[in-house]
Coordinates of C-alpha atoms and ligand atoms in Angstrom, one line a residue:
X1 CA 0.0 0.0 0.0
X2 CA 1.3 3.4 -1.0
X3 CA 1.3 6.1 1.7
X4 CA 0.4 9.7 0.9
X5 CA 4.0 10.8 0.5
X6 CA 4.5 8.0 -2.1
X7 CA 1.2 8.9 -3.9
X8 CA 2.5 12.5 -4.3
X9 CA 5.5 11.2 -6.1
X10 CA 3.5 8.8 -8.3
X11 CA 1.0 11.6 -9.2
X12 CA 3.8 14.0 -10.1
X13 CA 5.3 11.2 -12.3
X14 CA 2.0 10.8 -14.1
X15 CA 1.6 14.5 -14.6
X16 CA 5.2 15.0 -15.7
X17 CA 5.5 12.1 -18.1
X18 CA 1.8 11.4 -19.0
X19 CA 2.5 7.8 -18.2
X20 CA 2.4 5.2 -15.5
X21 CA 5.7 4.4 -13.8
X22 CA 7.1 0.9 -14.2
X23 CA 7.6 0.7 -10.4
X24 CA 8.0 2.7 -7.2
X25 CA 11.1 2.3 -4.9
X26 CA 12.0 3.7 -1.5
X27 CA 15.3 4.1 0.5
X28 CA 15.6 5.5 4.0
X29 CA 17.8 8.0 5.7
X30 CA 19.5 6.8 8.9
X31 CA 20.7 7.8 12.3
X32 CA 23.9 6.2 13.7
X33 CA 23.2 4.8 17.2
X34 CA 26.9 4.6 17.9
X35 CA 30.3 4.2 16.1
X36 CA 31.2 7.6 14.6
X37 CA 34.1 8.1 12.2
X38 CA 35.0 4.4 12.7
X39 CA 33.8 3.2 9.3
X40 CA 36.8 4.5 7.2
X41 CA 39.1 3.1 9.9
X42 CA 37.8 -0.4 9.1
X43 CA 36.0 -0.4 12.4
X44 CA 32.4 -1.0 13.7
X45 CA 29.2 1.0 13.3
X46 CA 25.6 0.5 14.5
X47 CA 23.1 2.7 12.5
X48 CA 19.4 2.2 12.1
X49 CA 17.3 3.2 9.1
X50 CA 14.6 5.9 9.7
X51 CA 11.1 6.0 8.5
X52 CA 12.0 9.2 6.6
X53 CA 12.9 8.2 3.1
X54 CA 13.3 8.9 -0.6
X55 CA 10.4 7.7 -2.8
X56 CA 11.2 7.3 -6.5
X57 CA 8.9 6.4 -9.4
X58 CA 10.5 5.5 -12.7
X59 CA 10.2 3.9 -16.1
X60 CA 12.9 2.9 -18.5
X61 CA 13.6 4.9 -21.8
X62 CA 14.8 3.4 -25.1
X63 CA 17.7 5.9 -25.2
X64 CA 20.5 6.8 -22.8
X65 CA 18.8 10.0 -21.5
X66 CA 17.8 10.6 -17.9
X67 CA 15.1 13.0 -17.0
X68 CA 14.9 13.4 -13.2
X69 CA 12.2 15.5 -11.4
X70 CA 12.3 16.4 -7.7
X71 CA 8.9 17.1 -6.1
X72 CA 10.9 18.9 -3.4
X73 CA 12.5 21.5 -5.7
X74 CA 10.0 21.3 -8.5
X75 CA 12.9 21.1 -11.0
X76 CA 13.6 18.6 -13.7
X77 CA 17.2 17.9 -14.6
X78 CA 18.3 16.0 -17.7
X79 CA 21.6 14.2 -18.4
X80 CA 22.9 11.6 -20.8
X81 CA 24.2 8.4 -19.3
X82 CA 26.8 8.2 -22.2
X83 CA 28.3 11.6 -21.3
X84 CA 28.7 11.4 -17.5
X85 CA 31.8 12.9 -16.0
X86 CA 32.7 12.8 -12.2
X87 CA 32.4 16.1 -10.4
X88 CA 28.7 16.9 -11.4
X89 CA 27.0 19.3 -8.9
X90 CA 23.5 19.4 -7.5
X91 CA 21.1 16.7 -6.1
X92 CA 21.0 15.0 -9.5
X93 CA 24.7 14.1 -9.1
X94 CA 23.7 11.4 -6.6
X95 CA 21.4 9.8 -9.3
X96 CA 23.9 10.3 -12.1
X97 CA 26.6 8.9 -9.9
X98 CA 24.8 5.6 -9.4
X99 CA 24.3 5.3 -13.2
X100 CA 28.0 6.0 -13.6
X101 CA 29.1 3.6 -10.9
X102 CA 27.0 0.8 -12.4
X103 CA 28.4 1.4 -15.9
X104 CA 32.0 1.6 -14.5
X105 CA 31.4 -1.8 -13.0
X106 CA 30.3 -3.3 -16.3
X107 CA 26.6 -3.2 -15.9
X108 CA 24.5 -2.2 -18.9
X109 CA 22.2 0.6 -17.8
X110 CA 20.0 2.6 -20.2
X111 CA 18.0 5.9 -19.7
X112 CA 15.0 6.5 -17.5
X113 CA 12.2 9.0 -16.7
X114 CA 12.1 9.4 -13.0
X115 CA 10.3 11.4 -10.3
X116 CA 11.4 11.5 -6.7
X117 CA 10.5 13.0 -3.4
X118 CA 12.2 13.0 0.0
X119 CA 11.2 13.7 3.6
X120 CA 14.8 13.0 4.9
X121 CA 15.9 16.4 6.3
X122 CA 18.7 17.7 4.0
X123 CA 22.3 18.4 5.2
X124 CA 21.5 17.3 8.8
X125 CA 23.7 14.2 9.1
X126 CA 20.7 11.9 8.4
X127 CA 22.1 10.5 5.1
X128 CA 19.7 12.2 2.7
X129 CA 22.3 11.7 -0.1
X130 CA 22.8 8.0 0.6
X131 CA 19.0 7.6 0.6
X132 CA 18.9 9.2 -2.9
X133 CA 21.8 6.9 -4.1
X134 CA 20.3 3.7 -2.7
X135 CA 16.7 4.5 -4.0
X136 CA 18.1 5.1 -7.5
X137 CA 20.3 2.0 -7.3
X138 CA 17.5 -0.2 -6.2
X139 CA 15.3 1.1 -9.0
X140 CA 18.1 0.7 -11.6
X141 CA 18.7 -2.9 -10.6
X142 CA 15.1 -3.8 -11.1
X143 CA 14.6 -1.7 -14.3
X144 CA 17.6 -3.3 -15.9
X145 CA 17.0 -6.8 -14.5
X146 CA 20.5 -6.8 -12.9
X147 CA 21.5 -9.3 -10.3
X148 CA 23.4 -7.4 -7.6
X149 CA 23.2 -8.6 -4.0
X150 CA 22.4 -6.0 -1.3
X151 CA 25.9 -5.5 0.2
X152 CA 27.3 -5.0 -3.4
X153 CA 24.6 -2.4 -4.0
X154 CA 25.8 -0.5 -0.9
X155 CA 29.4 -0.7 -2.2
X156 CA 28.3 0.7 -5.6
X157 CA 26.3 3.5 -4.1
X158 CA 29.4 4.5 -2.0
X159 CA 31.5 4.4 -5.2
X160 CA 29.1 7.0 -6.6
X161 CA 29.5 9.1 -3.5
X162 CA 33.3 8.8 -3.4
X163 CA 34.3 8.8 -7.0
X164 CA 31.5 10.7 -8.8
X165 CA 30.3 13.2 -6.3
X166 CA 33.8 13.4 -4.7
X167 CA 32.9 13.0 -0.9
X168 CA 35.5 10.7 0.8
X169 CA 33.0 8.9 3.1
X170 CA 33.0 5.4 4.5
X171 CA 30.4 2.7 3.8
X172 CA 28.1 3.2 6.8
X173 CA 25.4 5.3 5.3
X174 CA 24.9 3.3 2.1
X175 CA 25.0 0.0 4.2
X176 CA 22.4 1.4 6.5
X177 CA 20.1 2.6 3.7
X178 CA 20.4 -0.8 2.0
X179 CA 20.7 -3.5 4.7
X180 CA 18.6 -2.3 7.6
X181 CA 15.7 -4.4 8.9
X182 CA 12.6 -2.9 10.7
X183 CA 12.9 -2.9 14.5
X184 CA 16.6 -3.5 14.4
X185 CA 19.9 -1.6 14.4
X186 CA 22.5 -2.8 12.0
X187 CA 25.8 -3.9 13.5
X188 CA 28.3 -3.7 10.6
X189 CA 31.9 -4.6 10.5
X190 CA 33.4 -2.2 8.0
X191 CA 36.4 -4.5 7.3
X192 CA 34.9 -7.9 6.5
X193 CA 31.4 -6.5 6.0
X194 CA 29.9 -9.0 8.4
X195 CA 26.4 -7.9 9.6
X196 CA 24.2 -8.6 12.5
X197 CA 20.7 -7.4 13.0
X198 CA 20.4 -6.3 16.6
X199 CA 16.9 -5.9 18.1
X200 CA 16.2 -2.3 19.1
X201 CA 12.9 -2.3 20.8
X202 CA 11.9 -1.5 24.4
X203 CA 8.4 -0.3 25.1
X204 CA 9.8 1.9 27.9
X205 CA 12.3 3.8 25.9
X206 CA 12.4 5.8 22.6
X207 CA 15.0 7.6 20.6
X208 CA 14.6 11.3 20.2
X209 CA 16.2 12.7 17.0
X210 CA 16.7 16.4 17.3
X211 CA 18.0 18.5 14.4
X212 CA 19.9 21.5 15.6
X213 CA 19.5 23.2 12.2
X214 CA 23.1 24.3 12.4
X215 CA 24.4 24.9 8.9
X216 CA 27.6 22.9 8.5
X217 CA 30.2 25.2 7.1
X218 CA 33.5 23.6 6.0
X219 CA 32.2 20.1 6.7
X220 CA 33.8 18.5 3.8
X221 CA 37.3 19.9 4.5
X222 CA 37.0 18.9 8.2
X223 CA 35.8 15.4 7.4
X224 CA 38.7 14.9 5.0
X225 CA 41.1 16.3 7.6
X226 CA 39.9 13.8 10.2
X227 CA 40.3 11.0 7.7
X228 CA 43.8 12.1 6.8
X229 CA 44.8 12.2 10.5
X230 CA 43.6 8.7 11.1
X231 CA 45.5 7.4 8.1
X232 CA 48.6 9.2 9.1
X233 CA 48.3 7.8 12.7
X234 CA 47.8 4.2 11.3
X235 CA 50.9 4.7 9.1
X236 CA 53.0 5.9 12.1
X237 CA 51.8 3.0 14.2
X238 CA 52.5 0.5 11.5
X239 CA 49.0 -0.9 11.3
X240 CA 46.7 -1.2 8.2
X241 CA 44.0 0.8 9.9
X242 CA 43.2 2.1 13.4
X243 CA 40.9 -0.9 13.8
X244 CA 44.0 -2.9 14.3
X245 CA 45.2 -1.0 17.4
X246 CA 44.8 -3.6 20.2
X247 CA 46.8 -1.9 23.0
X248 CA 45.7 1.7 23.2
X249 CA 48.2 2.8 25.8
X250 CA 51.1 1.4 23.9
X251 CA 49.9 3.1 20.7
X252 CA 49.4 6.5 22.5
X253 CA 52.9 6.2 23.9
X254 CA 54.3 5.7 20.4
X255 CA 52.8 9.0 19.0
X256 CA 54.5 12.3 19.7
X257 CA 51.7 14.5 18.4
X258 CA 48.9 15.2 20.9
X259 CA 46.3 15.8 18.2
X260 CA 47.0 12.4 16.6
X261 CA 46.9 10.8 20.0
X262 CA 43.4 12.2 20.6
X263 CA 42.2 11.2 17.2
X264 CA 43.4 7.6 17.8
X265 CA 41.9 7.5 21.3
X266 CA 38.5 8.5 19.9
X267 CA 38.5 5.8 17.2
X268 CA 39.8 3.0 19.3
X269 CA 37.5 3.7 22.3
X270 CA 34.5 4.2 19.9
X271 CA 35.0 0.8 18.3
X272 CA 35.0 -0.7 21.8
X273 CA 31.8 1.2 22.7
X274 CA 30.1 -0.2 19.6
X275 CA 30.9 -3.8 20.7
X276 CA 29.6 -3.0 24.2
X277 CA 26.5 -1.5 22.7
X278 CA 25.8 -4.7 20.7
X279 CA 26.1 -6.8 23.9
X280 CA 23.8 -4.4 25.8
X281 CA 21.1 -4.5 23.1
X282 CA 21.4 -8.3 22.5
X283 CA 20.8 -8.8 26.3
X284 CA 17.7 -6.5 26.1
X285 CA 19.3 -3.9 28.3
X286 CA 18.6 -0.8 26.2
X287 CA 18.7 1.5 29.2
X288 CA 22.4 0.6 29.6
X289 CA 23.1 2.2 26.2
X290 CA 22.8 5.6 27.9
X291 CA 26.3 5.8 29.4
X292 CA 27.8 4.6 26.1
X293 CA 26.0 7.4 24.2
X294 CA 27.3 9.9 26.7
X295 CA 30.9 8.6 26.5
X296 CA 30.7 8.7 22.7
X297 CA 29.7 12.3 22.8
X298 CA 32.5 13.3 25.1
X299 CA 35.0 11.5 22.9
X300 CA 33.7 13.3 19.7
X301 CA 33.7 16.6 21.5
X302 CA 37.1 16.5 23.2
X303 CA 39.2 14.0 21.3
X304 CA 37.8 14.0 17.7
X305 CA 36.7 17.7 17.9
X306 CA 33.7 17.4 15.6
X307 CA 31.0 18.9 17.7
X308 CA 29.8 22.5 17.7
X309 CA 28.3 24.7 20.5
X310 CA 24.6 24.1 19.4
X311 CA 25.2 20.3 19.4
X312 CA 26.9 20.3 22.8
X313 CA 24.1 22.5 24.3
X314 CA 21.4 20.1 22.8
X315 CA 23.2 17.1 24.3
X316 CA 23.7 18.7 27.8
X317 CA 20.1 19.9 27.9
X318 CA 18.7 16.5 26.8
X319 CA 20.5 14.9 29.8
X320 CA 19.3 17.6 32.2
X321 CA 15.7 17.0 30.9
X322 CA 15.8 13.3 31.7
X323 CA 17.6 11.5 28.8
X324 CA 19.4 8.4 29.8
X325 CA 22.2 9.3 27.4
X326 CA 22.7 11.5 24.3
X327 CA 25.2 12.1 21.5
X328 CA 25.7 13.8 18.2
X329 CA 25.0 11.5 15.3
X330 CA 26.5 11.6 11.8
X331 CA 29.6 13.2 10.4
X332 CA 29.6 16.2 12.7
X333 CA 29.9 20.0 12.8
X334 CA 26.2 20.5 13.2
X335 CA 23.2 18.3 12.2
X336 CA 21.4 16.0 14.7
X337 CA 21.7 14.6 18.1
X338 CA 20.0 11.4 19.4
X339 CA 18.8 11.0 23.0
X340 CA 17.6 7.9 24.7
X341 CA 14.5 9.0 26.6
X342 CA 11.6 7.4 28.5
X343 CA 8.7 6.7 26.1
X344 CA 6.3 9.6 25.8
X345 CA 8.9 12.2 26.9
X346 CA 10.5 13.0 23.6
X347 CA 8.4 16.1 23.0
X348 CA 9.1 17.5 26.5
X349 CA 12.8 16.9 26.2
X350 CA 12.9 18.6 22.8
X351 CA 10.9 21.4 24.3
X352 CA 13.5 22.0 26.9
X353 CA 16.2 22.0 24.3
X354 CA 14.1 24.5 22.3
X355 CA 14.0 26.8 25.3
X356 CA 17.8 26.5 25.9
X357 CA 18.3 27.3 22.2
X358 CA 16.1 30.4 22.4
X359 CA 17.9 31.6 25.5
X360 CA 21.2 31.2 23.8
X361 CA 20.0 33.0 20.7
X362 CA 20.1 29.9 18.4
X363 CA 17.5 29.1 15.7
X364 CA 14.7 26.7 16.8
X365 CA 15.6 23.0 16.5
X366 CA 13.2 20.4 14.9
X367 CA 12.6 16.9 16.2
X368 CA 11.0 13.5 15.8
X369 CA 11.1 10.0 17.4
X370 CA 13.4 7.7 15.4
X371 CA 11.7 4.4 14.5
X372 CA 14.0 1.6 13.3
X373 CA 12.7 0.9 9.8
X374 CA 13.4 -1.3 6.7
X375 CA 16.1 -0.6 4.1
X376 CA 15.7 0.1 0.4
X377 CA 13.0 -1.8 -1.4
X378 CA 10.4 -1.8 -4.1
X379 CA 7.0 -0.9 -2.9
X380 CA 4.9 -1.0 -6.1
Ligands
GLA401 C1 29.3 10.5 7.3 C2 29.9 9.6 6.4 C3 30.0 8.2 7.0 C4 30.7 8.2 8.3 C5 30.1 9.3 9.2 C6 30.8 9.4 10.5 O1 28.0 10.2 7.6 O2 29.2 9.5 5.2 O3 30.7 7.3 6.1 O4 32.1 8.3 8.2 O5 30.0 10.5 8.6 O6 30.6 8.3 11.3

């Protein structure tokens, strides 16, 4: 059954192309429960897919042209699959990037007429771009009758992001958007790509997602700088990736540079927190996730230095308002926090954060309750 948000996209497709779509596909945004900036260090992450998602209606075309309309912007962009060059700008680059990645990997992909809509907040660290990539990829696989297993789809979507769009991200976002299962968080080993679906349900607790609406200036440069520091530290320590640091004290003693020491400490302790979080959830002790969220935030704030004043205020206020734990989620420098709160209190906690923001002169935040949802799929 299509929901209203999906009907809107299908109706816009019918109006725009005077035809029925061949199918309708969705792919979700995500929050990361814990495991930040660990994915490109071959470490562990534990995101869950949100109910917020990209919906996409499409039909194949006989030529190599792509016509893509966004109901969010009201714009239609056109590109030719035969003429794609990495470095394209705009939201359509995420669609074009997936076409490009499939072709680069030897898959035969033709043109399409496509209409999409998204209710994943943009630029907020909720993976709105991965949702676009994964929705397009899922549609392309079906439209072109390709056989590509889900993990490989995530890897192709990341190739689009890294090599076509040019953002040096890890695999977490595309893995979450593709592999997540309703009611679960995804424990993902970013080295061997092993996955475990971890139940994330406790009637007594819910996860508040609060968007600080902080614009992230210079995010890309800062992200790339963190990644470069981690690679440099791994090189100095003589390990393939920071995932391989087994004795943190010995590693810290080997590094002269205080900044590199703090970067390493974040990654190594964060990996350990993810493993603890898996154990906690698998034992049905969701409340015990709270201290791990708090410790993750402190580590991101003090050691990895990826938080900003609005984010720190939101996290502190969430705790004062009764959250069992809270942390920034996503790449950093703005975006969203998550807070583990007693069921039914999310609005009140968010209200307290809104008051604190008003008092500090910050723009009003937005919020919702994060519901662990299913990954990319065809819905019609
Ligand atoms: C962004 C990237 C991910 C990951 C996170 C930080 O979301 O796209 O690959 O590195 O930041 O955990």
